[in-house]
Coordinates of C-alpha atoms in Angstrom, one line a residue:
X189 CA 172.0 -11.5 56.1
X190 CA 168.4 -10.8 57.1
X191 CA 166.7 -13.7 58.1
X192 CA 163.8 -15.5 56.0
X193 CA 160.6 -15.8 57.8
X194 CA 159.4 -19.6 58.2
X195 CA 156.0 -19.1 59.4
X196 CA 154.5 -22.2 59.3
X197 CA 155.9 -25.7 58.2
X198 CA 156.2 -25.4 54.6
X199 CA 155.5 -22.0 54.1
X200 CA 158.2 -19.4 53.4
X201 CA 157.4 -15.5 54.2
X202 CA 159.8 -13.8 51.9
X203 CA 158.2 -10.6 51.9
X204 CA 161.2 -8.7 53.9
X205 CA 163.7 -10.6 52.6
X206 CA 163.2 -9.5 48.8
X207 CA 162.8 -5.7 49.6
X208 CA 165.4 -5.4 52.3
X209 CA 167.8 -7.5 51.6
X210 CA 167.7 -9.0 47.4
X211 CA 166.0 -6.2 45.7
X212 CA 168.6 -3.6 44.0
X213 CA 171.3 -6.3 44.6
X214 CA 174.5 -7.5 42.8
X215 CA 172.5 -11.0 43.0
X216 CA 169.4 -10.1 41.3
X217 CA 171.5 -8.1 38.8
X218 CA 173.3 -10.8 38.0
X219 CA 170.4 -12.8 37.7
X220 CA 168.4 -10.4 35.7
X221 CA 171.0 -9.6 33.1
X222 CA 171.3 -13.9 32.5
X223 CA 169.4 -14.1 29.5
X224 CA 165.9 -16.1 30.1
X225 CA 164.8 -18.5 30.6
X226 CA 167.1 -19.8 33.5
X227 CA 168.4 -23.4 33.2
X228 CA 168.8 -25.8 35.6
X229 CA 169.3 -29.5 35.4
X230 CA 169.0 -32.3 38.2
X231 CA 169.1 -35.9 37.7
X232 CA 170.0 -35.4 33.5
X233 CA 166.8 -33.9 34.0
X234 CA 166.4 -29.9 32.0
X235 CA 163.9 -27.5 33.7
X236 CA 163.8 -23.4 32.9
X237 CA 162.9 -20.5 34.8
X238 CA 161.0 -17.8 33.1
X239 CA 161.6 -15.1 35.7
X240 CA 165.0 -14.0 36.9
X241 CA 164.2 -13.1 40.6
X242 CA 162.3 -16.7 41.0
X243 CA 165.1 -18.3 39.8
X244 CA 167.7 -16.4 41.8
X245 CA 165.8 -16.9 44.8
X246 CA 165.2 -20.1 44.7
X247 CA 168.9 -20.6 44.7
X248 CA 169.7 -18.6 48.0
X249 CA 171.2 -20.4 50.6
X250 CA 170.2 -18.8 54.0
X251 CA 172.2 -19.1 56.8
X252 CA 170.5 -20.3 59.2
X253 CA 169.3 -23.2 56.8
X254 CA 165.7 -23.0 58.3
X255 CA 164.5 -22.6 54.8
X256 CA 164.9 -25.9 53.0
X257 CA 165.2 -24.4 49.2
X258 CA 166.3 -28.2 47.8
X259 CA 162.5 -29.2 48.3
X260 CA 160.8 -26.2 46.9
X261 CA 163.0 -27.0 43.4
X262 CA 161.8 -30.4 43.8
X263 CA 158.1 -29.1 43.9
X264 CA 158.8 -26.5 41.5
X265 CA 160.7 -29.2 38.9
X266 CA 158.2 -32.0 39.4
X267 CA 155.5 -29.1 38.5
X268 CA 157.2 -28.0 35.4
X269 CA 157.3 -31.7 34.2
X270 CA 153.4 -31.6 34.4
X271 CA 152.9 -28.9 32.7
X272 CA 155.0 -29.7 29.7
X273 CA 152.4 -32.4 29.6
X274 CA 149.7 -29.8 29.5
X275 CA 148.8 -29.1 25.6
X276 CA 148.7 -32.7 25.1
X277 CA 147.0 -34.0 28.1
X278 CA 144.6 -31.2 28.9
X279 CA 143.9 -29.1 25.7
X280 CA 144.3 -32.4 22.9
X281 CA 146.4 -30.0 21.4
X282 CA 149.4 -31.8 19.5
X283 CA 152.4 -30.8 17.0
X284 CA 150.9 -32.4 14.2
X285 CA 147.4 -30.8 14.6
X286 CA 149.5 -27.4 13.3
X287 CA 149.6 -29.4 10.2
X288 CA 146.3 -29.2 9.3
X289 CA 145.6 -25.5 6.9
X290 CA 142.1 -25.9 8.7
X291 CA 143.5 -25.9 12.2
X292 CA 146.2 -24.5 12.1
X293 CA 145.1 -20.3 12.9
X294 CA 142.3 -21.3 15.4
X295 CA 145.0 -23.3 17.2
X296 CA 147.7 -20.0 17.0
X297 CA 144.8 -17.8 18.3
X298 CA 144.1 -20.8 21.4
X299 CA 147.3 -20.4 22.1
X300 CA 147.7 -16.6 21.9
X301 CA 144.8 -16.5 24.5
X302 CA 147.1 -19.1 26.9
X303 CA 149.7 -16.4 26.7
X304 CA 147.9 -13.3 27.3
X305 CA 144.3 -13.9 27.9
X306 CA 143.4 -17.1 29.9
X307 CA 142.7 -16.8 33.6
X308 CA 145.1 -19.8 34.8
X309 CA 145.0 -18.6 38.3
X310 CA 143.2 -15.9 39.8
X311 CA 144.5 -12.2 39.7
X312 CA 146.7 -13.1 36.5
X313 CA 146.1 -12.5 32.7
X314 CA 147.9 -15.2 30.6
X315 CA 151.1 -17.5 31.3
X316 CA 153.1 -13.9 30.1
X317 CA 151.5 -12.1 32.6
X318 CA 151.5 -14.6 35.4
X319 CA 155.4 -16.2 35.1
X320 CA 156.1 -12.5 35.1
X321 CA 155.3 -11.6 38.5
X322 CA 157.1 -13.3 41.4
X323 CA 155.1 -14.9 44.6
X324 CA 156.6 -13.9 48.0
X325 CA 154.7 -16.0 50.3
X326 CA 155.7 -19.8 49.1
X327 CA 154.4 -23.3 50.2
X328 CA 154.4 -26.2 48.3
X329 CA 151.2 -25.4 46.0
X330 CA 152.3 -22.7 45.0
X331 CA 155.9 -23.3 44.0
X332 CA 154.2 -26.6 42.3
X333 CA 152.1 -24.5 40.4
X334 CA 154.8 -21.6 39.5
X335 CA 157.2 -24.9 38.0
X336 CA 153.4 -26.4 36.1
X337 CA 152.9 -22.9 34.2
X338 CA 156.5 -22.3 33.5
X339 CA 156.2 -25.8 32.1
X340 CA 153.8 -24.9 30.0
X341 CA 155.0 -21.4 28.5
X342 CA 157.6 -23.6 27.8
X343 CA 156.3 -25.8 25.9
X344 CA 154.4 -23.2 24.0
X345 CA 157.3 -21.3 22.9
X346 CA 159.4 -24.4 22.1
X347 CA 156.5 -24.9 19.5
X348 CA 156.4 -22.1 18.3
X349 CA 159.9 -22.3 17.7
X350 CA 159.6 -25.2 16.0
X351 CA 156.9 -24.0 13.6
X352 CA 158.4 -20.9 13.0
X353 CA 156.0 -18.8 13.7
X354 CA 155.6 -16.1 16.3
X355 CA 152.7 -14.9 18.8
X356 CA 152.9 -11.1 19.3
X357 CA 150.4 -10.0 22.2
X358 CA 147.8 -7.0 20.7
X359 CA 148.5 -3.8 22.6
X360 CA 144.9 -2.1 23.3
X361 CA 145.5 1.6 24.5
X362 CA 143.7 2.3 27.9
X363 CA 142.1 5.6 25.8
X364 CA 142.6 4.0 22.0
X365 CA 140.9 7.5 20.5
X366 CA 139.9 5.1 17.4
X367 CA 138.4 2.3 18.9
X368 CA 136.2 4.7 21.0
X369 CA 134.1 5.1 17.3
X370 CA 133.9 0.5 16.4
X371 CA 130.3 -0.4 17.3
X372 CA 130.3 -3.2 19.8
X373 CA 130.1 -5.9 16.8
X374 CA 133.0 -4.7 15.5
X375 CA 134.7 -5.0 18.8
X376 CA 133.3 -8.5 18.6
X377 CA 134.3 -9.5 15.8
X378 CA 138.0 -7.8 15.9
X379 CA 138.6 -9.8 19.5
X380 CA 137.5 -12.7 17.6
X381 CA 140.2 -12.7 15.2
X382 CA 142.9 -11.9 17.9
X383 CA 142.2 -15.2 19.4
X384 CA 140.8 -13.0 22.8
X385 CA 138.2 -14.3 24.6
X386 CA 135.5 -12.8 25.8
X387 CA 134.2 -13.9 29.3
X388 CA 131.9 -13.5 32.1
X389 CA 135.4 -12.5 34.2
X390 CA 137.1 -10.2 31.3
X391 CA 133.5 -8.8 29.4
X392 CA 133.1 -5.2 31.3
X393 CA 136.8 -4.7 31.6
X394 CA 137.4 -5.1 28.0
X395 CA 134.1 -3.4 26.5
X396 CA 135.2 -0.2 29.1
X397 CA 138.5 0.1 27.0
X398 CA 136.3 1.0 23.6
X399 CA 134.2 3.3 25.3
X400 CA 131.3 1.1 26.1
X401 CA 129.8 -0.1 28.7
X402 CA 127.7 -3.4 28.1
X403 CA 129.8 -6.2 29.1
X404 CA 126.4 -8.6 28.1
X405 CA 126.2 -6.9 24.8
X406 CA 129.7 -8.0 24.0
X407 CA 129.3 -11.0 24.8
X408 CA 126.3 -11.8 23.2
X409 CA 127.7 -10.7 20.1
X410 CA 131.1 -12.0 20.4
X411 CA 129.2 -15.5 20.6
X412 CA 127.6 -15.0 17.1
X413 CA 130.9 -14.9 16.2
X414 CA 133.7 -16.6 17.9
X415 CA 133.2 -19.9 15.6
X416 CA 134.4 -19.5 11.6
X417 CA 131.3 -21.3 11.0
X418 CA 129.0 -18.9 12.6
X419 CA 131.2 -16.2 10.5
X420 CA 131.0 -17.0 7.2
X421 CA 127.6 -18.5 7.1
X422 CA 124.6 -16.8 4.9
X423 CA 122.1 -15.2 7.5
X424 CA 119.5 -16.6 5.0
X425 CA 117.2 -13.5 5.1
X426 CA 117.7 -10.8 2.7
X427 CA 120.1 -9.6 0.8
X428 CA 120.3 -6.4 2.9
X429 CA 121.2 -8.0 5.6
X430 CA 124.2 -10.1 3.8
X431 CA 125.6 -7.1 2.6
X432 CA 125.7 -5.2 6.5
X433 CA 127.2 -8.6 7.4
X434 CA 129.9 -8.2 4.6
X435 CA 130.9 -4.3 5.4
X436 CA 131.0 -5.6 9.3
X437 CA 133.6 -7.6 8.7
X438 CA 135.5 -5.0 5.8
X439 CA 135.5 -2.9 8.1
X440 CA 137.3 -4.0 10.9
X441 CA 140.4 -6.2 8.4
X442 CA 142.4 -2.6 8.4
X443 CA 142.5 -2.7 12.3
X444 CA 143.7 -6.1 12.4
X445 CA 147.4 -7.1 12.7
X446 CA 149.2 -8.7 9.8
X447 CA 148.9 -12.0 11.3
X448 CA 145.0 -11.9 12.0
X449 CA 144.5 -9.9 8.7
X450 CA 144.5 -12.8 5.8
X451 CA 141.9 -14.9 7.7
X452 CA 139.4 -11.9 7.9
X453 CA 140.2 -11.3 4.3
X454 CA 139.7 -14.5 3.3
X455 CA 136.3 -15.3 5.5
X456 CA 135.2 -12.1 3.8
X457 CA 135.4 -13.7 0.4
X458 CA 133.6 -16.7 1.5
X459 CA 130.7 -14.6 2.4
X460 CA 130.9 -12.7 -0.8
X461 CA 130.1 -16.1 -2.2
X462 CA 126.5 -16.4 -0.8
X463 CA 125.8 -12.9 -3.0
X464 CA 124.9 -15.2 -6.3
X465 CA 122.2 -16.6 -4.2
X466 CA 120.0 -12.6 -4.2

């Protein structure tokens, strides 16, 4: 077997290793066809991997035992304990706050940007995106970190479970030829609803994909409208200006996914509410 690459103390090259030797092999096909996530239990203790080739790799026995795989599952178990913790400990974000009709879709769209949106480590978009894609070069940070944010998803998805509801991520085409033609306070407002966040990181990436180029315009707008406050409150100027604010927001509820569309609707009445006042 080809042999793993110990650099340094504590940190693992496994760069070689995965293309030469486990990509394409019985190992990893076995792993990958296991459904997720992976299983493992030490000390009565459950932990789950959320990526096949992590889990079947941290498994290997190498022959020449330089690579000590029992402490990396330590680090990577000890991590994944912490982030179950995460929700709870680091957002305030608790079972029975679903409870609550006023919480409960700002809290789905918080945690809809956790799993495709929020930068958790550089160079990854969401837990999705970052338990997906498998480090080669490990020390013990990193393996901590993999175990914390597999921890989390975790815990996310056993929630969701529980509540019975599902977060579906919202495909945006690269070239989407009708969201070329939304103004960039529809764009605003639509990401709003989907729970996606507009940063300084993610602003000219995302306003690119409509066919604009202001990163700062979206942003500025996206901030007049991010809050359901800031949303359904009267401008208090004219009645002209009510009305523009009421066919913003009519029309971007048919672009919306089901599960986005009822608040719009329903944000849009509200607003309808302040027409008495004319």
């Amino acid at each position: 077997m080809k042999s793993i690459i110990t650099d340094i103390k504590n940190k693992v090259n496994l760069k070689n290793f995965y293309f030469d030797v486990y990509d394409k092999s019985d190992l990893q096909k076995i792993n990958r066809n296991n459904p997720l996530p992976h299983k493992c239990t030490i000390d009565f203790k459950d932990f789950y991997y959320y990526n096949a080739d992590l889990s079947g790799l941290m498994w290997l026995q190498e022959l020449d035992r330089k690579l000590k795989y029992n402490d990396f599952v330590d680090f990577y178990r000890k991590g994944f304990e912490e982030g179950l913790k995460h929700l709870k400990e680091k957002e305030g974000i608790k079972k029975k706050d679903f409870y609550n009709t006023n919480k409960k879709e700002e809290l789905k769209q918080i945690l809809y940007s956790f799993l495709y949106v929020r930068d958790f480590l550089p160079n990854y978009r969401g837990l999705n995106d970052l338990v997906n894609k498998i480090p080669l070069i490990w020390t013990e940070k990193i393996i901590y970190e993999q175990g914390y944010y597999n921890g989390l998803l975790h815990s996310i998805l056993v929630l969701c479970d529980e509540l019975c509801f599902v977060i579906k991520k919202k495909v945006v085409s690269e070239n989407p030829k009708t969201e070329k033609k939304l103004t960039i306070k529809q764009i605003a407002l639509k990401l709003a609803y989907e729970g996606i966040n507009v940063t300084d990181e993610n602003k000219n990436e995302i306003i690119k994909k409509y066919g604009h180029n202001s990163g700062d315009k979206l942003m500025q707008e996206f901030n007049n409208v991010f809050k359901t406050s800031r949303r359904t409150t009267d401008p208090n100027k004219t009645l002209k200006i009510l009305q523009n604010k009421i066919e913003l927001f009519e029309s971007i509820i048919e672009l919306l996914e089901v599960e986005f569309k009822q608040k719009a609707i329903d944000e849009c009445k509200t607003l309808k509410t302040h027409l008495a006042k004319y």
